[in-house]
Coordinates of C-alpha atoms in Angstrom, one line a residue:
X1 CA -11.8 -26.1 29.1
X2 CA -12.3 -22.4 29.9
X3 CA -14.6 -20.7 32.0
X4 CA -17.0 -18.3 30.5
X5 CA -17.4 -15.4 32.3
X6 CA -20.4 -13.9 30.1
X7 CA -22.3 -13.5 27.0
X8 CA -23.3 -10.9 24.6
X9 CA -25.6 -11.4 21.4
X10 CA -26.9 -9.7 18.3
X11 CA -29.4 -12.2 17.7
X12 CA -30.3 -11.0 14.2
X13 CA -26.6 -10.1 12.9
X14 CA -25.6 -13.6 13.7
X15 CA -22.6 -12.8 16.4
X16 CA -22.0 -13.6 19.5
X17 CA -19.4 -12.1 22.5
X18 CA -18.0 -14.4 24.8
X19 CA -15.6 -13.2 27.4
X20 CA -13.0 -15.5 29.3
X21 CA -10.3 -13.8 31.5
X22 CA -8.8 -17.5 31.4
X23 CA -7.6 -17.9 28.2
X24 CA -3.7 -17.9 27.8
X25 CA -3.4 -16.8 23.7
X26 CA -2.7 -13.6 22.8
X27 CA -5.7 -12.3 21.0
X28 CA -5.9 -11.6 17.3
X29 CA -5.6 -7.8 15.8
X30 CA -8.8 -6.4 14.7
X31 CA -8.5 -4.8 10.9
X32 CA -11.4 -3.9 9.0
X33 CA -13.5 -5.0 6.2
X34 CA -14.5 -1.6 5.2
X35 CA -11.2 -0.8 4.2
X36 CA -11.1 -4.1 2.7
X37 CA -11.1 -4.3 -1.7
X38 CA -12.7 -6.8 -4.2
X39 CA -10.0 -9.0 -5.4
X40 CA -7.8 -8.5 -2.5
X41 CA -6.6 -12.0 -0.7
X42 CA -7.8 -12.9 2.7
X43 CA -7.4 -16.1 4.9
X44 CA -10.0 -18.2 6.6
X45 CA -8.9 -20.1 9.7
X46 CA -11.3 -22.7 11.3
X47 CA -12.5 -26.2 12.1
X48 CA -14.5 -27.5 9.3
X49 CA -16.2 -30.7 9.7
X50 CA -15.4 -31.4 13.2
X51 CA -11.6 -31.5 12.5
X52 CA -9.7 -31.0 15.9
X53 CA -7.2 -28.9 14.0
X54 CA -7.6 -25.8 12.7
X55 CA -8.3 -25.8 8.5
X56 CA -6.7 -23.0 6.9
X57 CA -8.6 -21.6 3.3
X58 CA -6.7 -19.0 1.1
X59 CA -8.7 -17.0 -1.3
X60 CA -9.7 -13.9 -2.5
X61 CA -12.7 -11.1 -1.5
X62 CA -15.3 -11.6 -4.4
X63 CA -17.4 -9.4 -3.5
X64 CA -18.5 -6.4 -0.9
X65 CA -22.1 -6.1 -0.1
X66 CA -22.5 -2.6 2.2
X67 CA -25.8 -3.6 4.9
X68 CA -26.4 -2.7 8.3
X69 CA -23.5 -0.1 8.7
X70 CA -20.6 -2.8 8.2
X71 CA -20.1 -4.7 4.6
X72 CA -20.6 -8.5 4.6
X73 CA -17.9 -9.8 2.6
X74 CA -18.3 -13.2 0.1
X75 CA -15.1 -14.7 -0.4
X76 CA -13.3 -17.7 -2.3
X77 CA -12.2 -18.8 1.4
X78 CA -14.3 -22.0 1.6
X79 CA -15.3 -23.2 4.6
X80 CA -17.6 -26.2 5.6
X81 CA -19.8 -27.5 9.1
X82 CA -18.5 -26.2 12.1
X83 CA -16.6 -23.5 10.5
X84 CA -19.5 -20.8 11.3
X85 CA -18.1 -18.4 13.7
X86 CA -14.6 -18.9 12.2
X87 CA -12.2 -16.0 11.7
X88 CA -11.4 -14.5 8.3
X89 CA -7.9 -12.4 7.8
X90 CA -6.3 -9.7 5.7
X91 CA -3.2 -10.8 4.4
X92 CA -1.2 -9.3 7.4
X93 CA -3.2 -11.2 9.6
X94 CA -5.8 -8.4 10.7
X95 CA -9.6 -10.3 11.6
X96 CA -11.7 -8.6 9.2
X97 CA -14.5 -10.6 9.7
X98 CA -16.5 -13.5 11.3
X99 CA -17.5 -16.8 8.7
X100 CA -21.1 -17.6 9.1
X101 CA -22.9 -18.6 6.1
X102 CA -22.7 -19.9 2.9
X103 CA -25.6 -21.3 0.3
X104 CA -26.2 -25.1 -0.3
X105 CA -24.6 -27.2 -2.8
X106 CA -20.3 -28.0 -3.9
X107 CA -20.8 -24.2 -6.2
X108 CA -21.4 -23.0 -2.4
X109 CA -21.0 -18.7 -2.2
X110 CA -19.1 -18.2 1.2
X111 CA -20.2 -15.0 3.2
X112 CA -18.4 -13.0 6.3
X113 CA -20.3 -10.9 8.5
X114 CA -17.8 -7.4 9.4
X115 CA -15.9 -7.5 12.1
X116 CA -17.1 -3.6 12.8
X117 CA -20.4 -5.3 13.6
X118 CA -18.6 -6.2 17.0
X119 CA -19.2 -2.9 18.7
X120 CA -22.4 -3.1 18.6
X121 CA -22.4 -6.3 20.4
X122 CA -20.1 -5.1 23.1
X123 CA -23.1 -3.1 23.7
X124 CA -25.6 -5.6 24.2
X125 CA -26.6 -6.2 28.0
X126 CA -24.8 -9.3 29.6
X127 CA -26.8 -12.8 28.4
X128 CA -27.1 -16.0 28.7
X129 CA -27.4 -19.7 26.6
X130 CA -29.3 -21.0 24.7
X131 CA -29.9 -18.0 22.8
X132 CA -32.6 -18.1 20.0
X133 CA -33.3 -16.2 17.2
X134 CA -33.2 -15.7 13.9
X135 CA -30.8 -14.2 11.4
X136 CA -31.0 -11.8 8.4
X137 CA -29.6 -14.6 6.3
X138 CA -32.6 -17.6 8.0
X139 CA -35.2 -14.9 6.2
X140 CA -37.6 -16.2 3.8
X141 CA -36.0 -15.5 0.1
X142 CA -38.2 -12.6 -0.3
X143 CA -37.0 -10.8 2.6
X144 CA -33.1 -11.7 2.9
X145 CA -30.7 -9.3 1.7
X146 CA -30.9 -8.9 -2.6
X147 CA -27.3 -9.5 -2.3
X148 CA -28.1 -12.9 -1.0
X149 CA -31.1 -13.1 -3.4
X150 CA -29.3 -13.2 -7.0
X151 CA -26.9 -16.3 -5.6
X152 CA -29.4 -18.9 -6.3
X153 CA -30.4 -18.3 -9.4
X154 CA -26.8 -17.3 -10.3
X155 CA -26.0 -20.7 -9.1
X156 CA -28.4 -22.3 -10.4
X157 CA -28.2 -20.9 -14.0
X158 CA -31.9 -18.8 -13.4
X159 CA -30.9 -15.9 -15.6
X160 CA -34.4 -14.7 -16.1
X161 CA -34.5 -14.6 -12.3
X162 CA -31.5 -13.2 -11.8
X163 CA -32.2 -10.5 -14.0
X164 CA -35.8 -9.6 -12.2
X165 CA -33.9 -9.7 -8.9
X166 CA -30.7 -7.8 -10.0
X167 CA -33.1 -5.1 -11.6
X168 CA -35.0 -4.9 -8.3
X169 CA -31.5 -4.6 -6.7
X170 CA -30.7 -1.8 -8.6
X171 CA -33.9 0.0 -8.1
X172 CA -33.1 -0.1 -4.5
X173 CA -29.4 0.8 -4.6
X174 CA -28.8 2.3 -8.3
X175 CA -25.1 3.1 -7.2
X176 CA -24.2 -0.6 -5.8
X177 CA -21.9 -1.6 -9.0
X178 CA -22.0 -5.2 -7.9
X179 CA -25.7 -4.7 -8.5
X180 CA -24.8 -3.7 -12.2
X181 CA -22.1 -6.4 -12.4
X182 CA -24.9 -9.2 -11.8
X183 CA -27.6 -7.6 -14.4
X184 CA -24.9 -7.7 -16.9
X185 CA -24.0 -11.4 -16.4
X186 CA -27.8 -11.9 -16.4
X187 CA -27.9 -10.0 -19.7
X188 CA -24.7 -11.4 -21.3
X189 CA -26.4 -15.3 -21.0
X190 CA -29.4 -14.2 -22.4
X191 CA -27.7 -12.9 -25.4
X192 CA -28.4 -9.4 -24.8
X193 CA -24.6 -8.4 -25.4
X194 CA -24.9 -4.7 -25.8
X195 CA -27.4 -4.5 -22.8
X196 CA -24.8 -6.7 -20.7
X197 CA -21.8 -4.6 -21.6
X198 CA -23.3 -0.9 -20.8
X199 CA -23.9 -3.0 -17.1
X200 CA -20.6 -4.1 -17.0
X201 CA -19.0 -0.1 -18.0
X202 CA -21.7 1.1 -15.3
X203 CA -20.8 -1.7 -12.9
X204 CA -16.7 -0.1 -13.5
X205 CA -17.6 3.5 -13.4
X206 CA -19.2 3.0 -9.9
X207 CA -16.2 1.1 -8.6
X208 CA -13.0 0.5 -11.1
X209 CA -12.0 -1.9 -8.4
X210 CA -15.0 -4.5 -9.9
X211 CA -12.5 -7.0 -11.0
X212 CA -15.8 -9.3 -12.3
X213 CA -16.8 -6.6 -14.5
X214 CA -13.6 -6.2 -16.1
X215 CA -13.0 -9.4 -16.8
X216 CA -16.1 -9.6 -18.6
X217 CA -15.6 -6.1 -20.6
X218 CA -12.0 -7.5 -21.1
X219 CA -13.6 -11.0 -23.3
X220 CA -16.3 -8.8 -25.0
X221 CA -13.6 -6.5 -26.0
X222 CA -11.2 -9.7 -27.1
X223 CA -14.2 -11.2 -29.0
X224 CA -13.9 -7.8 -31.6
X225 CA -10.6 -7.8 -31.4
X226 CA -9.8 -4.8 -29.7
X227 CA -6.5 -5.5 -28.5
X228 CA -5.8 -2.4 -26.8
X229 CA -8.6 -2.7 -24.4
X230 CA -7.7 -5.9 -23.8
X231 CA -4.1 -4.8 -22.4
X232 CA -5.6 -2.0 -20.5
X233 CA -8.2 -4.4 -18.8
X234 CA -5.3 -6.6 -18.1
X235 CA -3.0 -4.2 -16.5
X236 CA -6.1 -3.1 -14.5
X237 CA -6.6 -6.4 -12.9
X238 CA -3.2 -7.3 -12.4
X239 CA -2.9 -4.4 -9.9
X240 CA -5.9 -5.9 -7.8
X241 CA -5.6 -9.3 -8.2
X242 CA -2.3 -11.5 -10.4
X243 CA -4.4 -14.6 -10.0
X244 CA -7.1 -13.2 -12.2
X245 CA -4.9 -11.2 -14.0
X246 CA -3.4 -14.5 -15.3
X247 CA -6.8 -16.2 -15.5
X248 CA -8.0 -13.4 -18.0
X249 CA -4.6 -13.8 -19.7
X250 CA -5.1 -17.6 -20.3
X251 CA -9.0 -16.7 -21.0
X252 CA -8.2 -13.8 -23.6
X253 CA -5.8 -16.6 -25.2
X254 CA -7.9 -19.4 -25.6
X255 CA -10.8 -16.6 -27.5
X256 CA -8.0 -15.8 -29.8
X257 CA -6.7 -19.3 -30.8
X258 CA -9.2 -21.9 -29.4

């Protein structure tokens, strides 16, 4: 055991500063996940279910929500109980940002709050446990984050719902291209094809980084056989991500000859 030798919160941000002068490990490089790109791979180190060991999780960032000055990152990097407050790392090992949530159910979303969010806790006045209070992401559904509002009804199939709420999203944020990205895959599986695809091109012109959004042009555009979009979509996402690069190849494939 360690002694603590104080405590600083951000009750409603989730994070929490401990400070121990005792501890003899050499402490882990601070990156950043504004800097940080959809598609690009990240590790999650922590102790999920109570395992005494640390549980390492390789994935990818899926997406980048921008909210309260820092951008909360949702990640392929699964984590479970007792991995909240767990670190998540660029691919040279830099802590980009903290593990805290993730929605119900084994389709779980996995979510990372910025590690820029840490200044602002250094800031806080010296506190002490228990400490109560409660988070953006504990907010009623109609008051969390939209970002956090289209991933139940994405989950659970709701694409009438996810429309409403990805329309409201956009309302509030009409340049957010992952707002775009999720009205297009609302529109796409409610066979409105044309009105899903101009989402997707705006989704891309807002960020060409939007790997989701490419991947979904790229099938449209293997469905009428325009093969020459189809190798310029996969060239695209091969430069952010190969694992989805080869995932779209495979997909592309099975269109053509399934």
């Amino acid at each position: 055991t360690f002694t603590i030798d104080s405590v600083q919160a951000d009750r409603y941000h989730d994070l929490c500063l401990i400070t121990s002068e005792a501890l003899p490990f050499p402490p882990a490089q601070i990156g950043s996940a504004t800097s940080m790109k959809k598609g690009e791979e990240i590790l999650a180190i922590g102790h999920s279910s109570a395992s005494p060991a640390p549980i390492t999780s390789i994935g990818a960032i899926k997406s980048i929500y921008p909210f309260e000055n820092g951008n909360v990152i949702r990640s392929t990097a699964r984590f479970a109980m007792g991995a909240s407050g767990s670190g998540l790392f660029d691919s040279e090992g830099h802590l980009i940002g903290i593990n805290t949530f993730k929605t119900p159910g084994k389709n779980a979303y996995f979510y990372a709050l910025p590690i820029e969010w840490l200044a602002s806790v250094k800031a806080k006045p010296v506190d002490t446990f228990p400490i109560d209070g409660k988070t953006f992401w504990e907010e009623d559904d109609d008051h969390k984050p939209l970002f956090m509002q289209v991933a139940e009804p994405e989950i659970q199939q709701d694409w009438g719902k996810l429309s409403t709420i990805a329309e409201k999203w956009i309302k509030a944020e009409p340049n957010n291209s992952e707002a775009w990205f999720e009205l297009g895959f609302a529109q796409e599986h409610l066979n409105q094809k044309t009105e899903a695809e101009k989402s997707y091109r705006h989704a891309i012109m807002l960020n060409g980084q939007n790997i989701d959004a490419l991947f979904r042009v790229g099938l449209i555009a293997s469905e009428r056989g325009n093969k020459t979009e189809v190798e310029a979509i996969k060239v695209a996402i091969s430069q952010i991500n190969q694992e989805t690069a080869e995932a779209f190849s495979q997909a592309v494939s099975c269109s053509a000859a399934c």
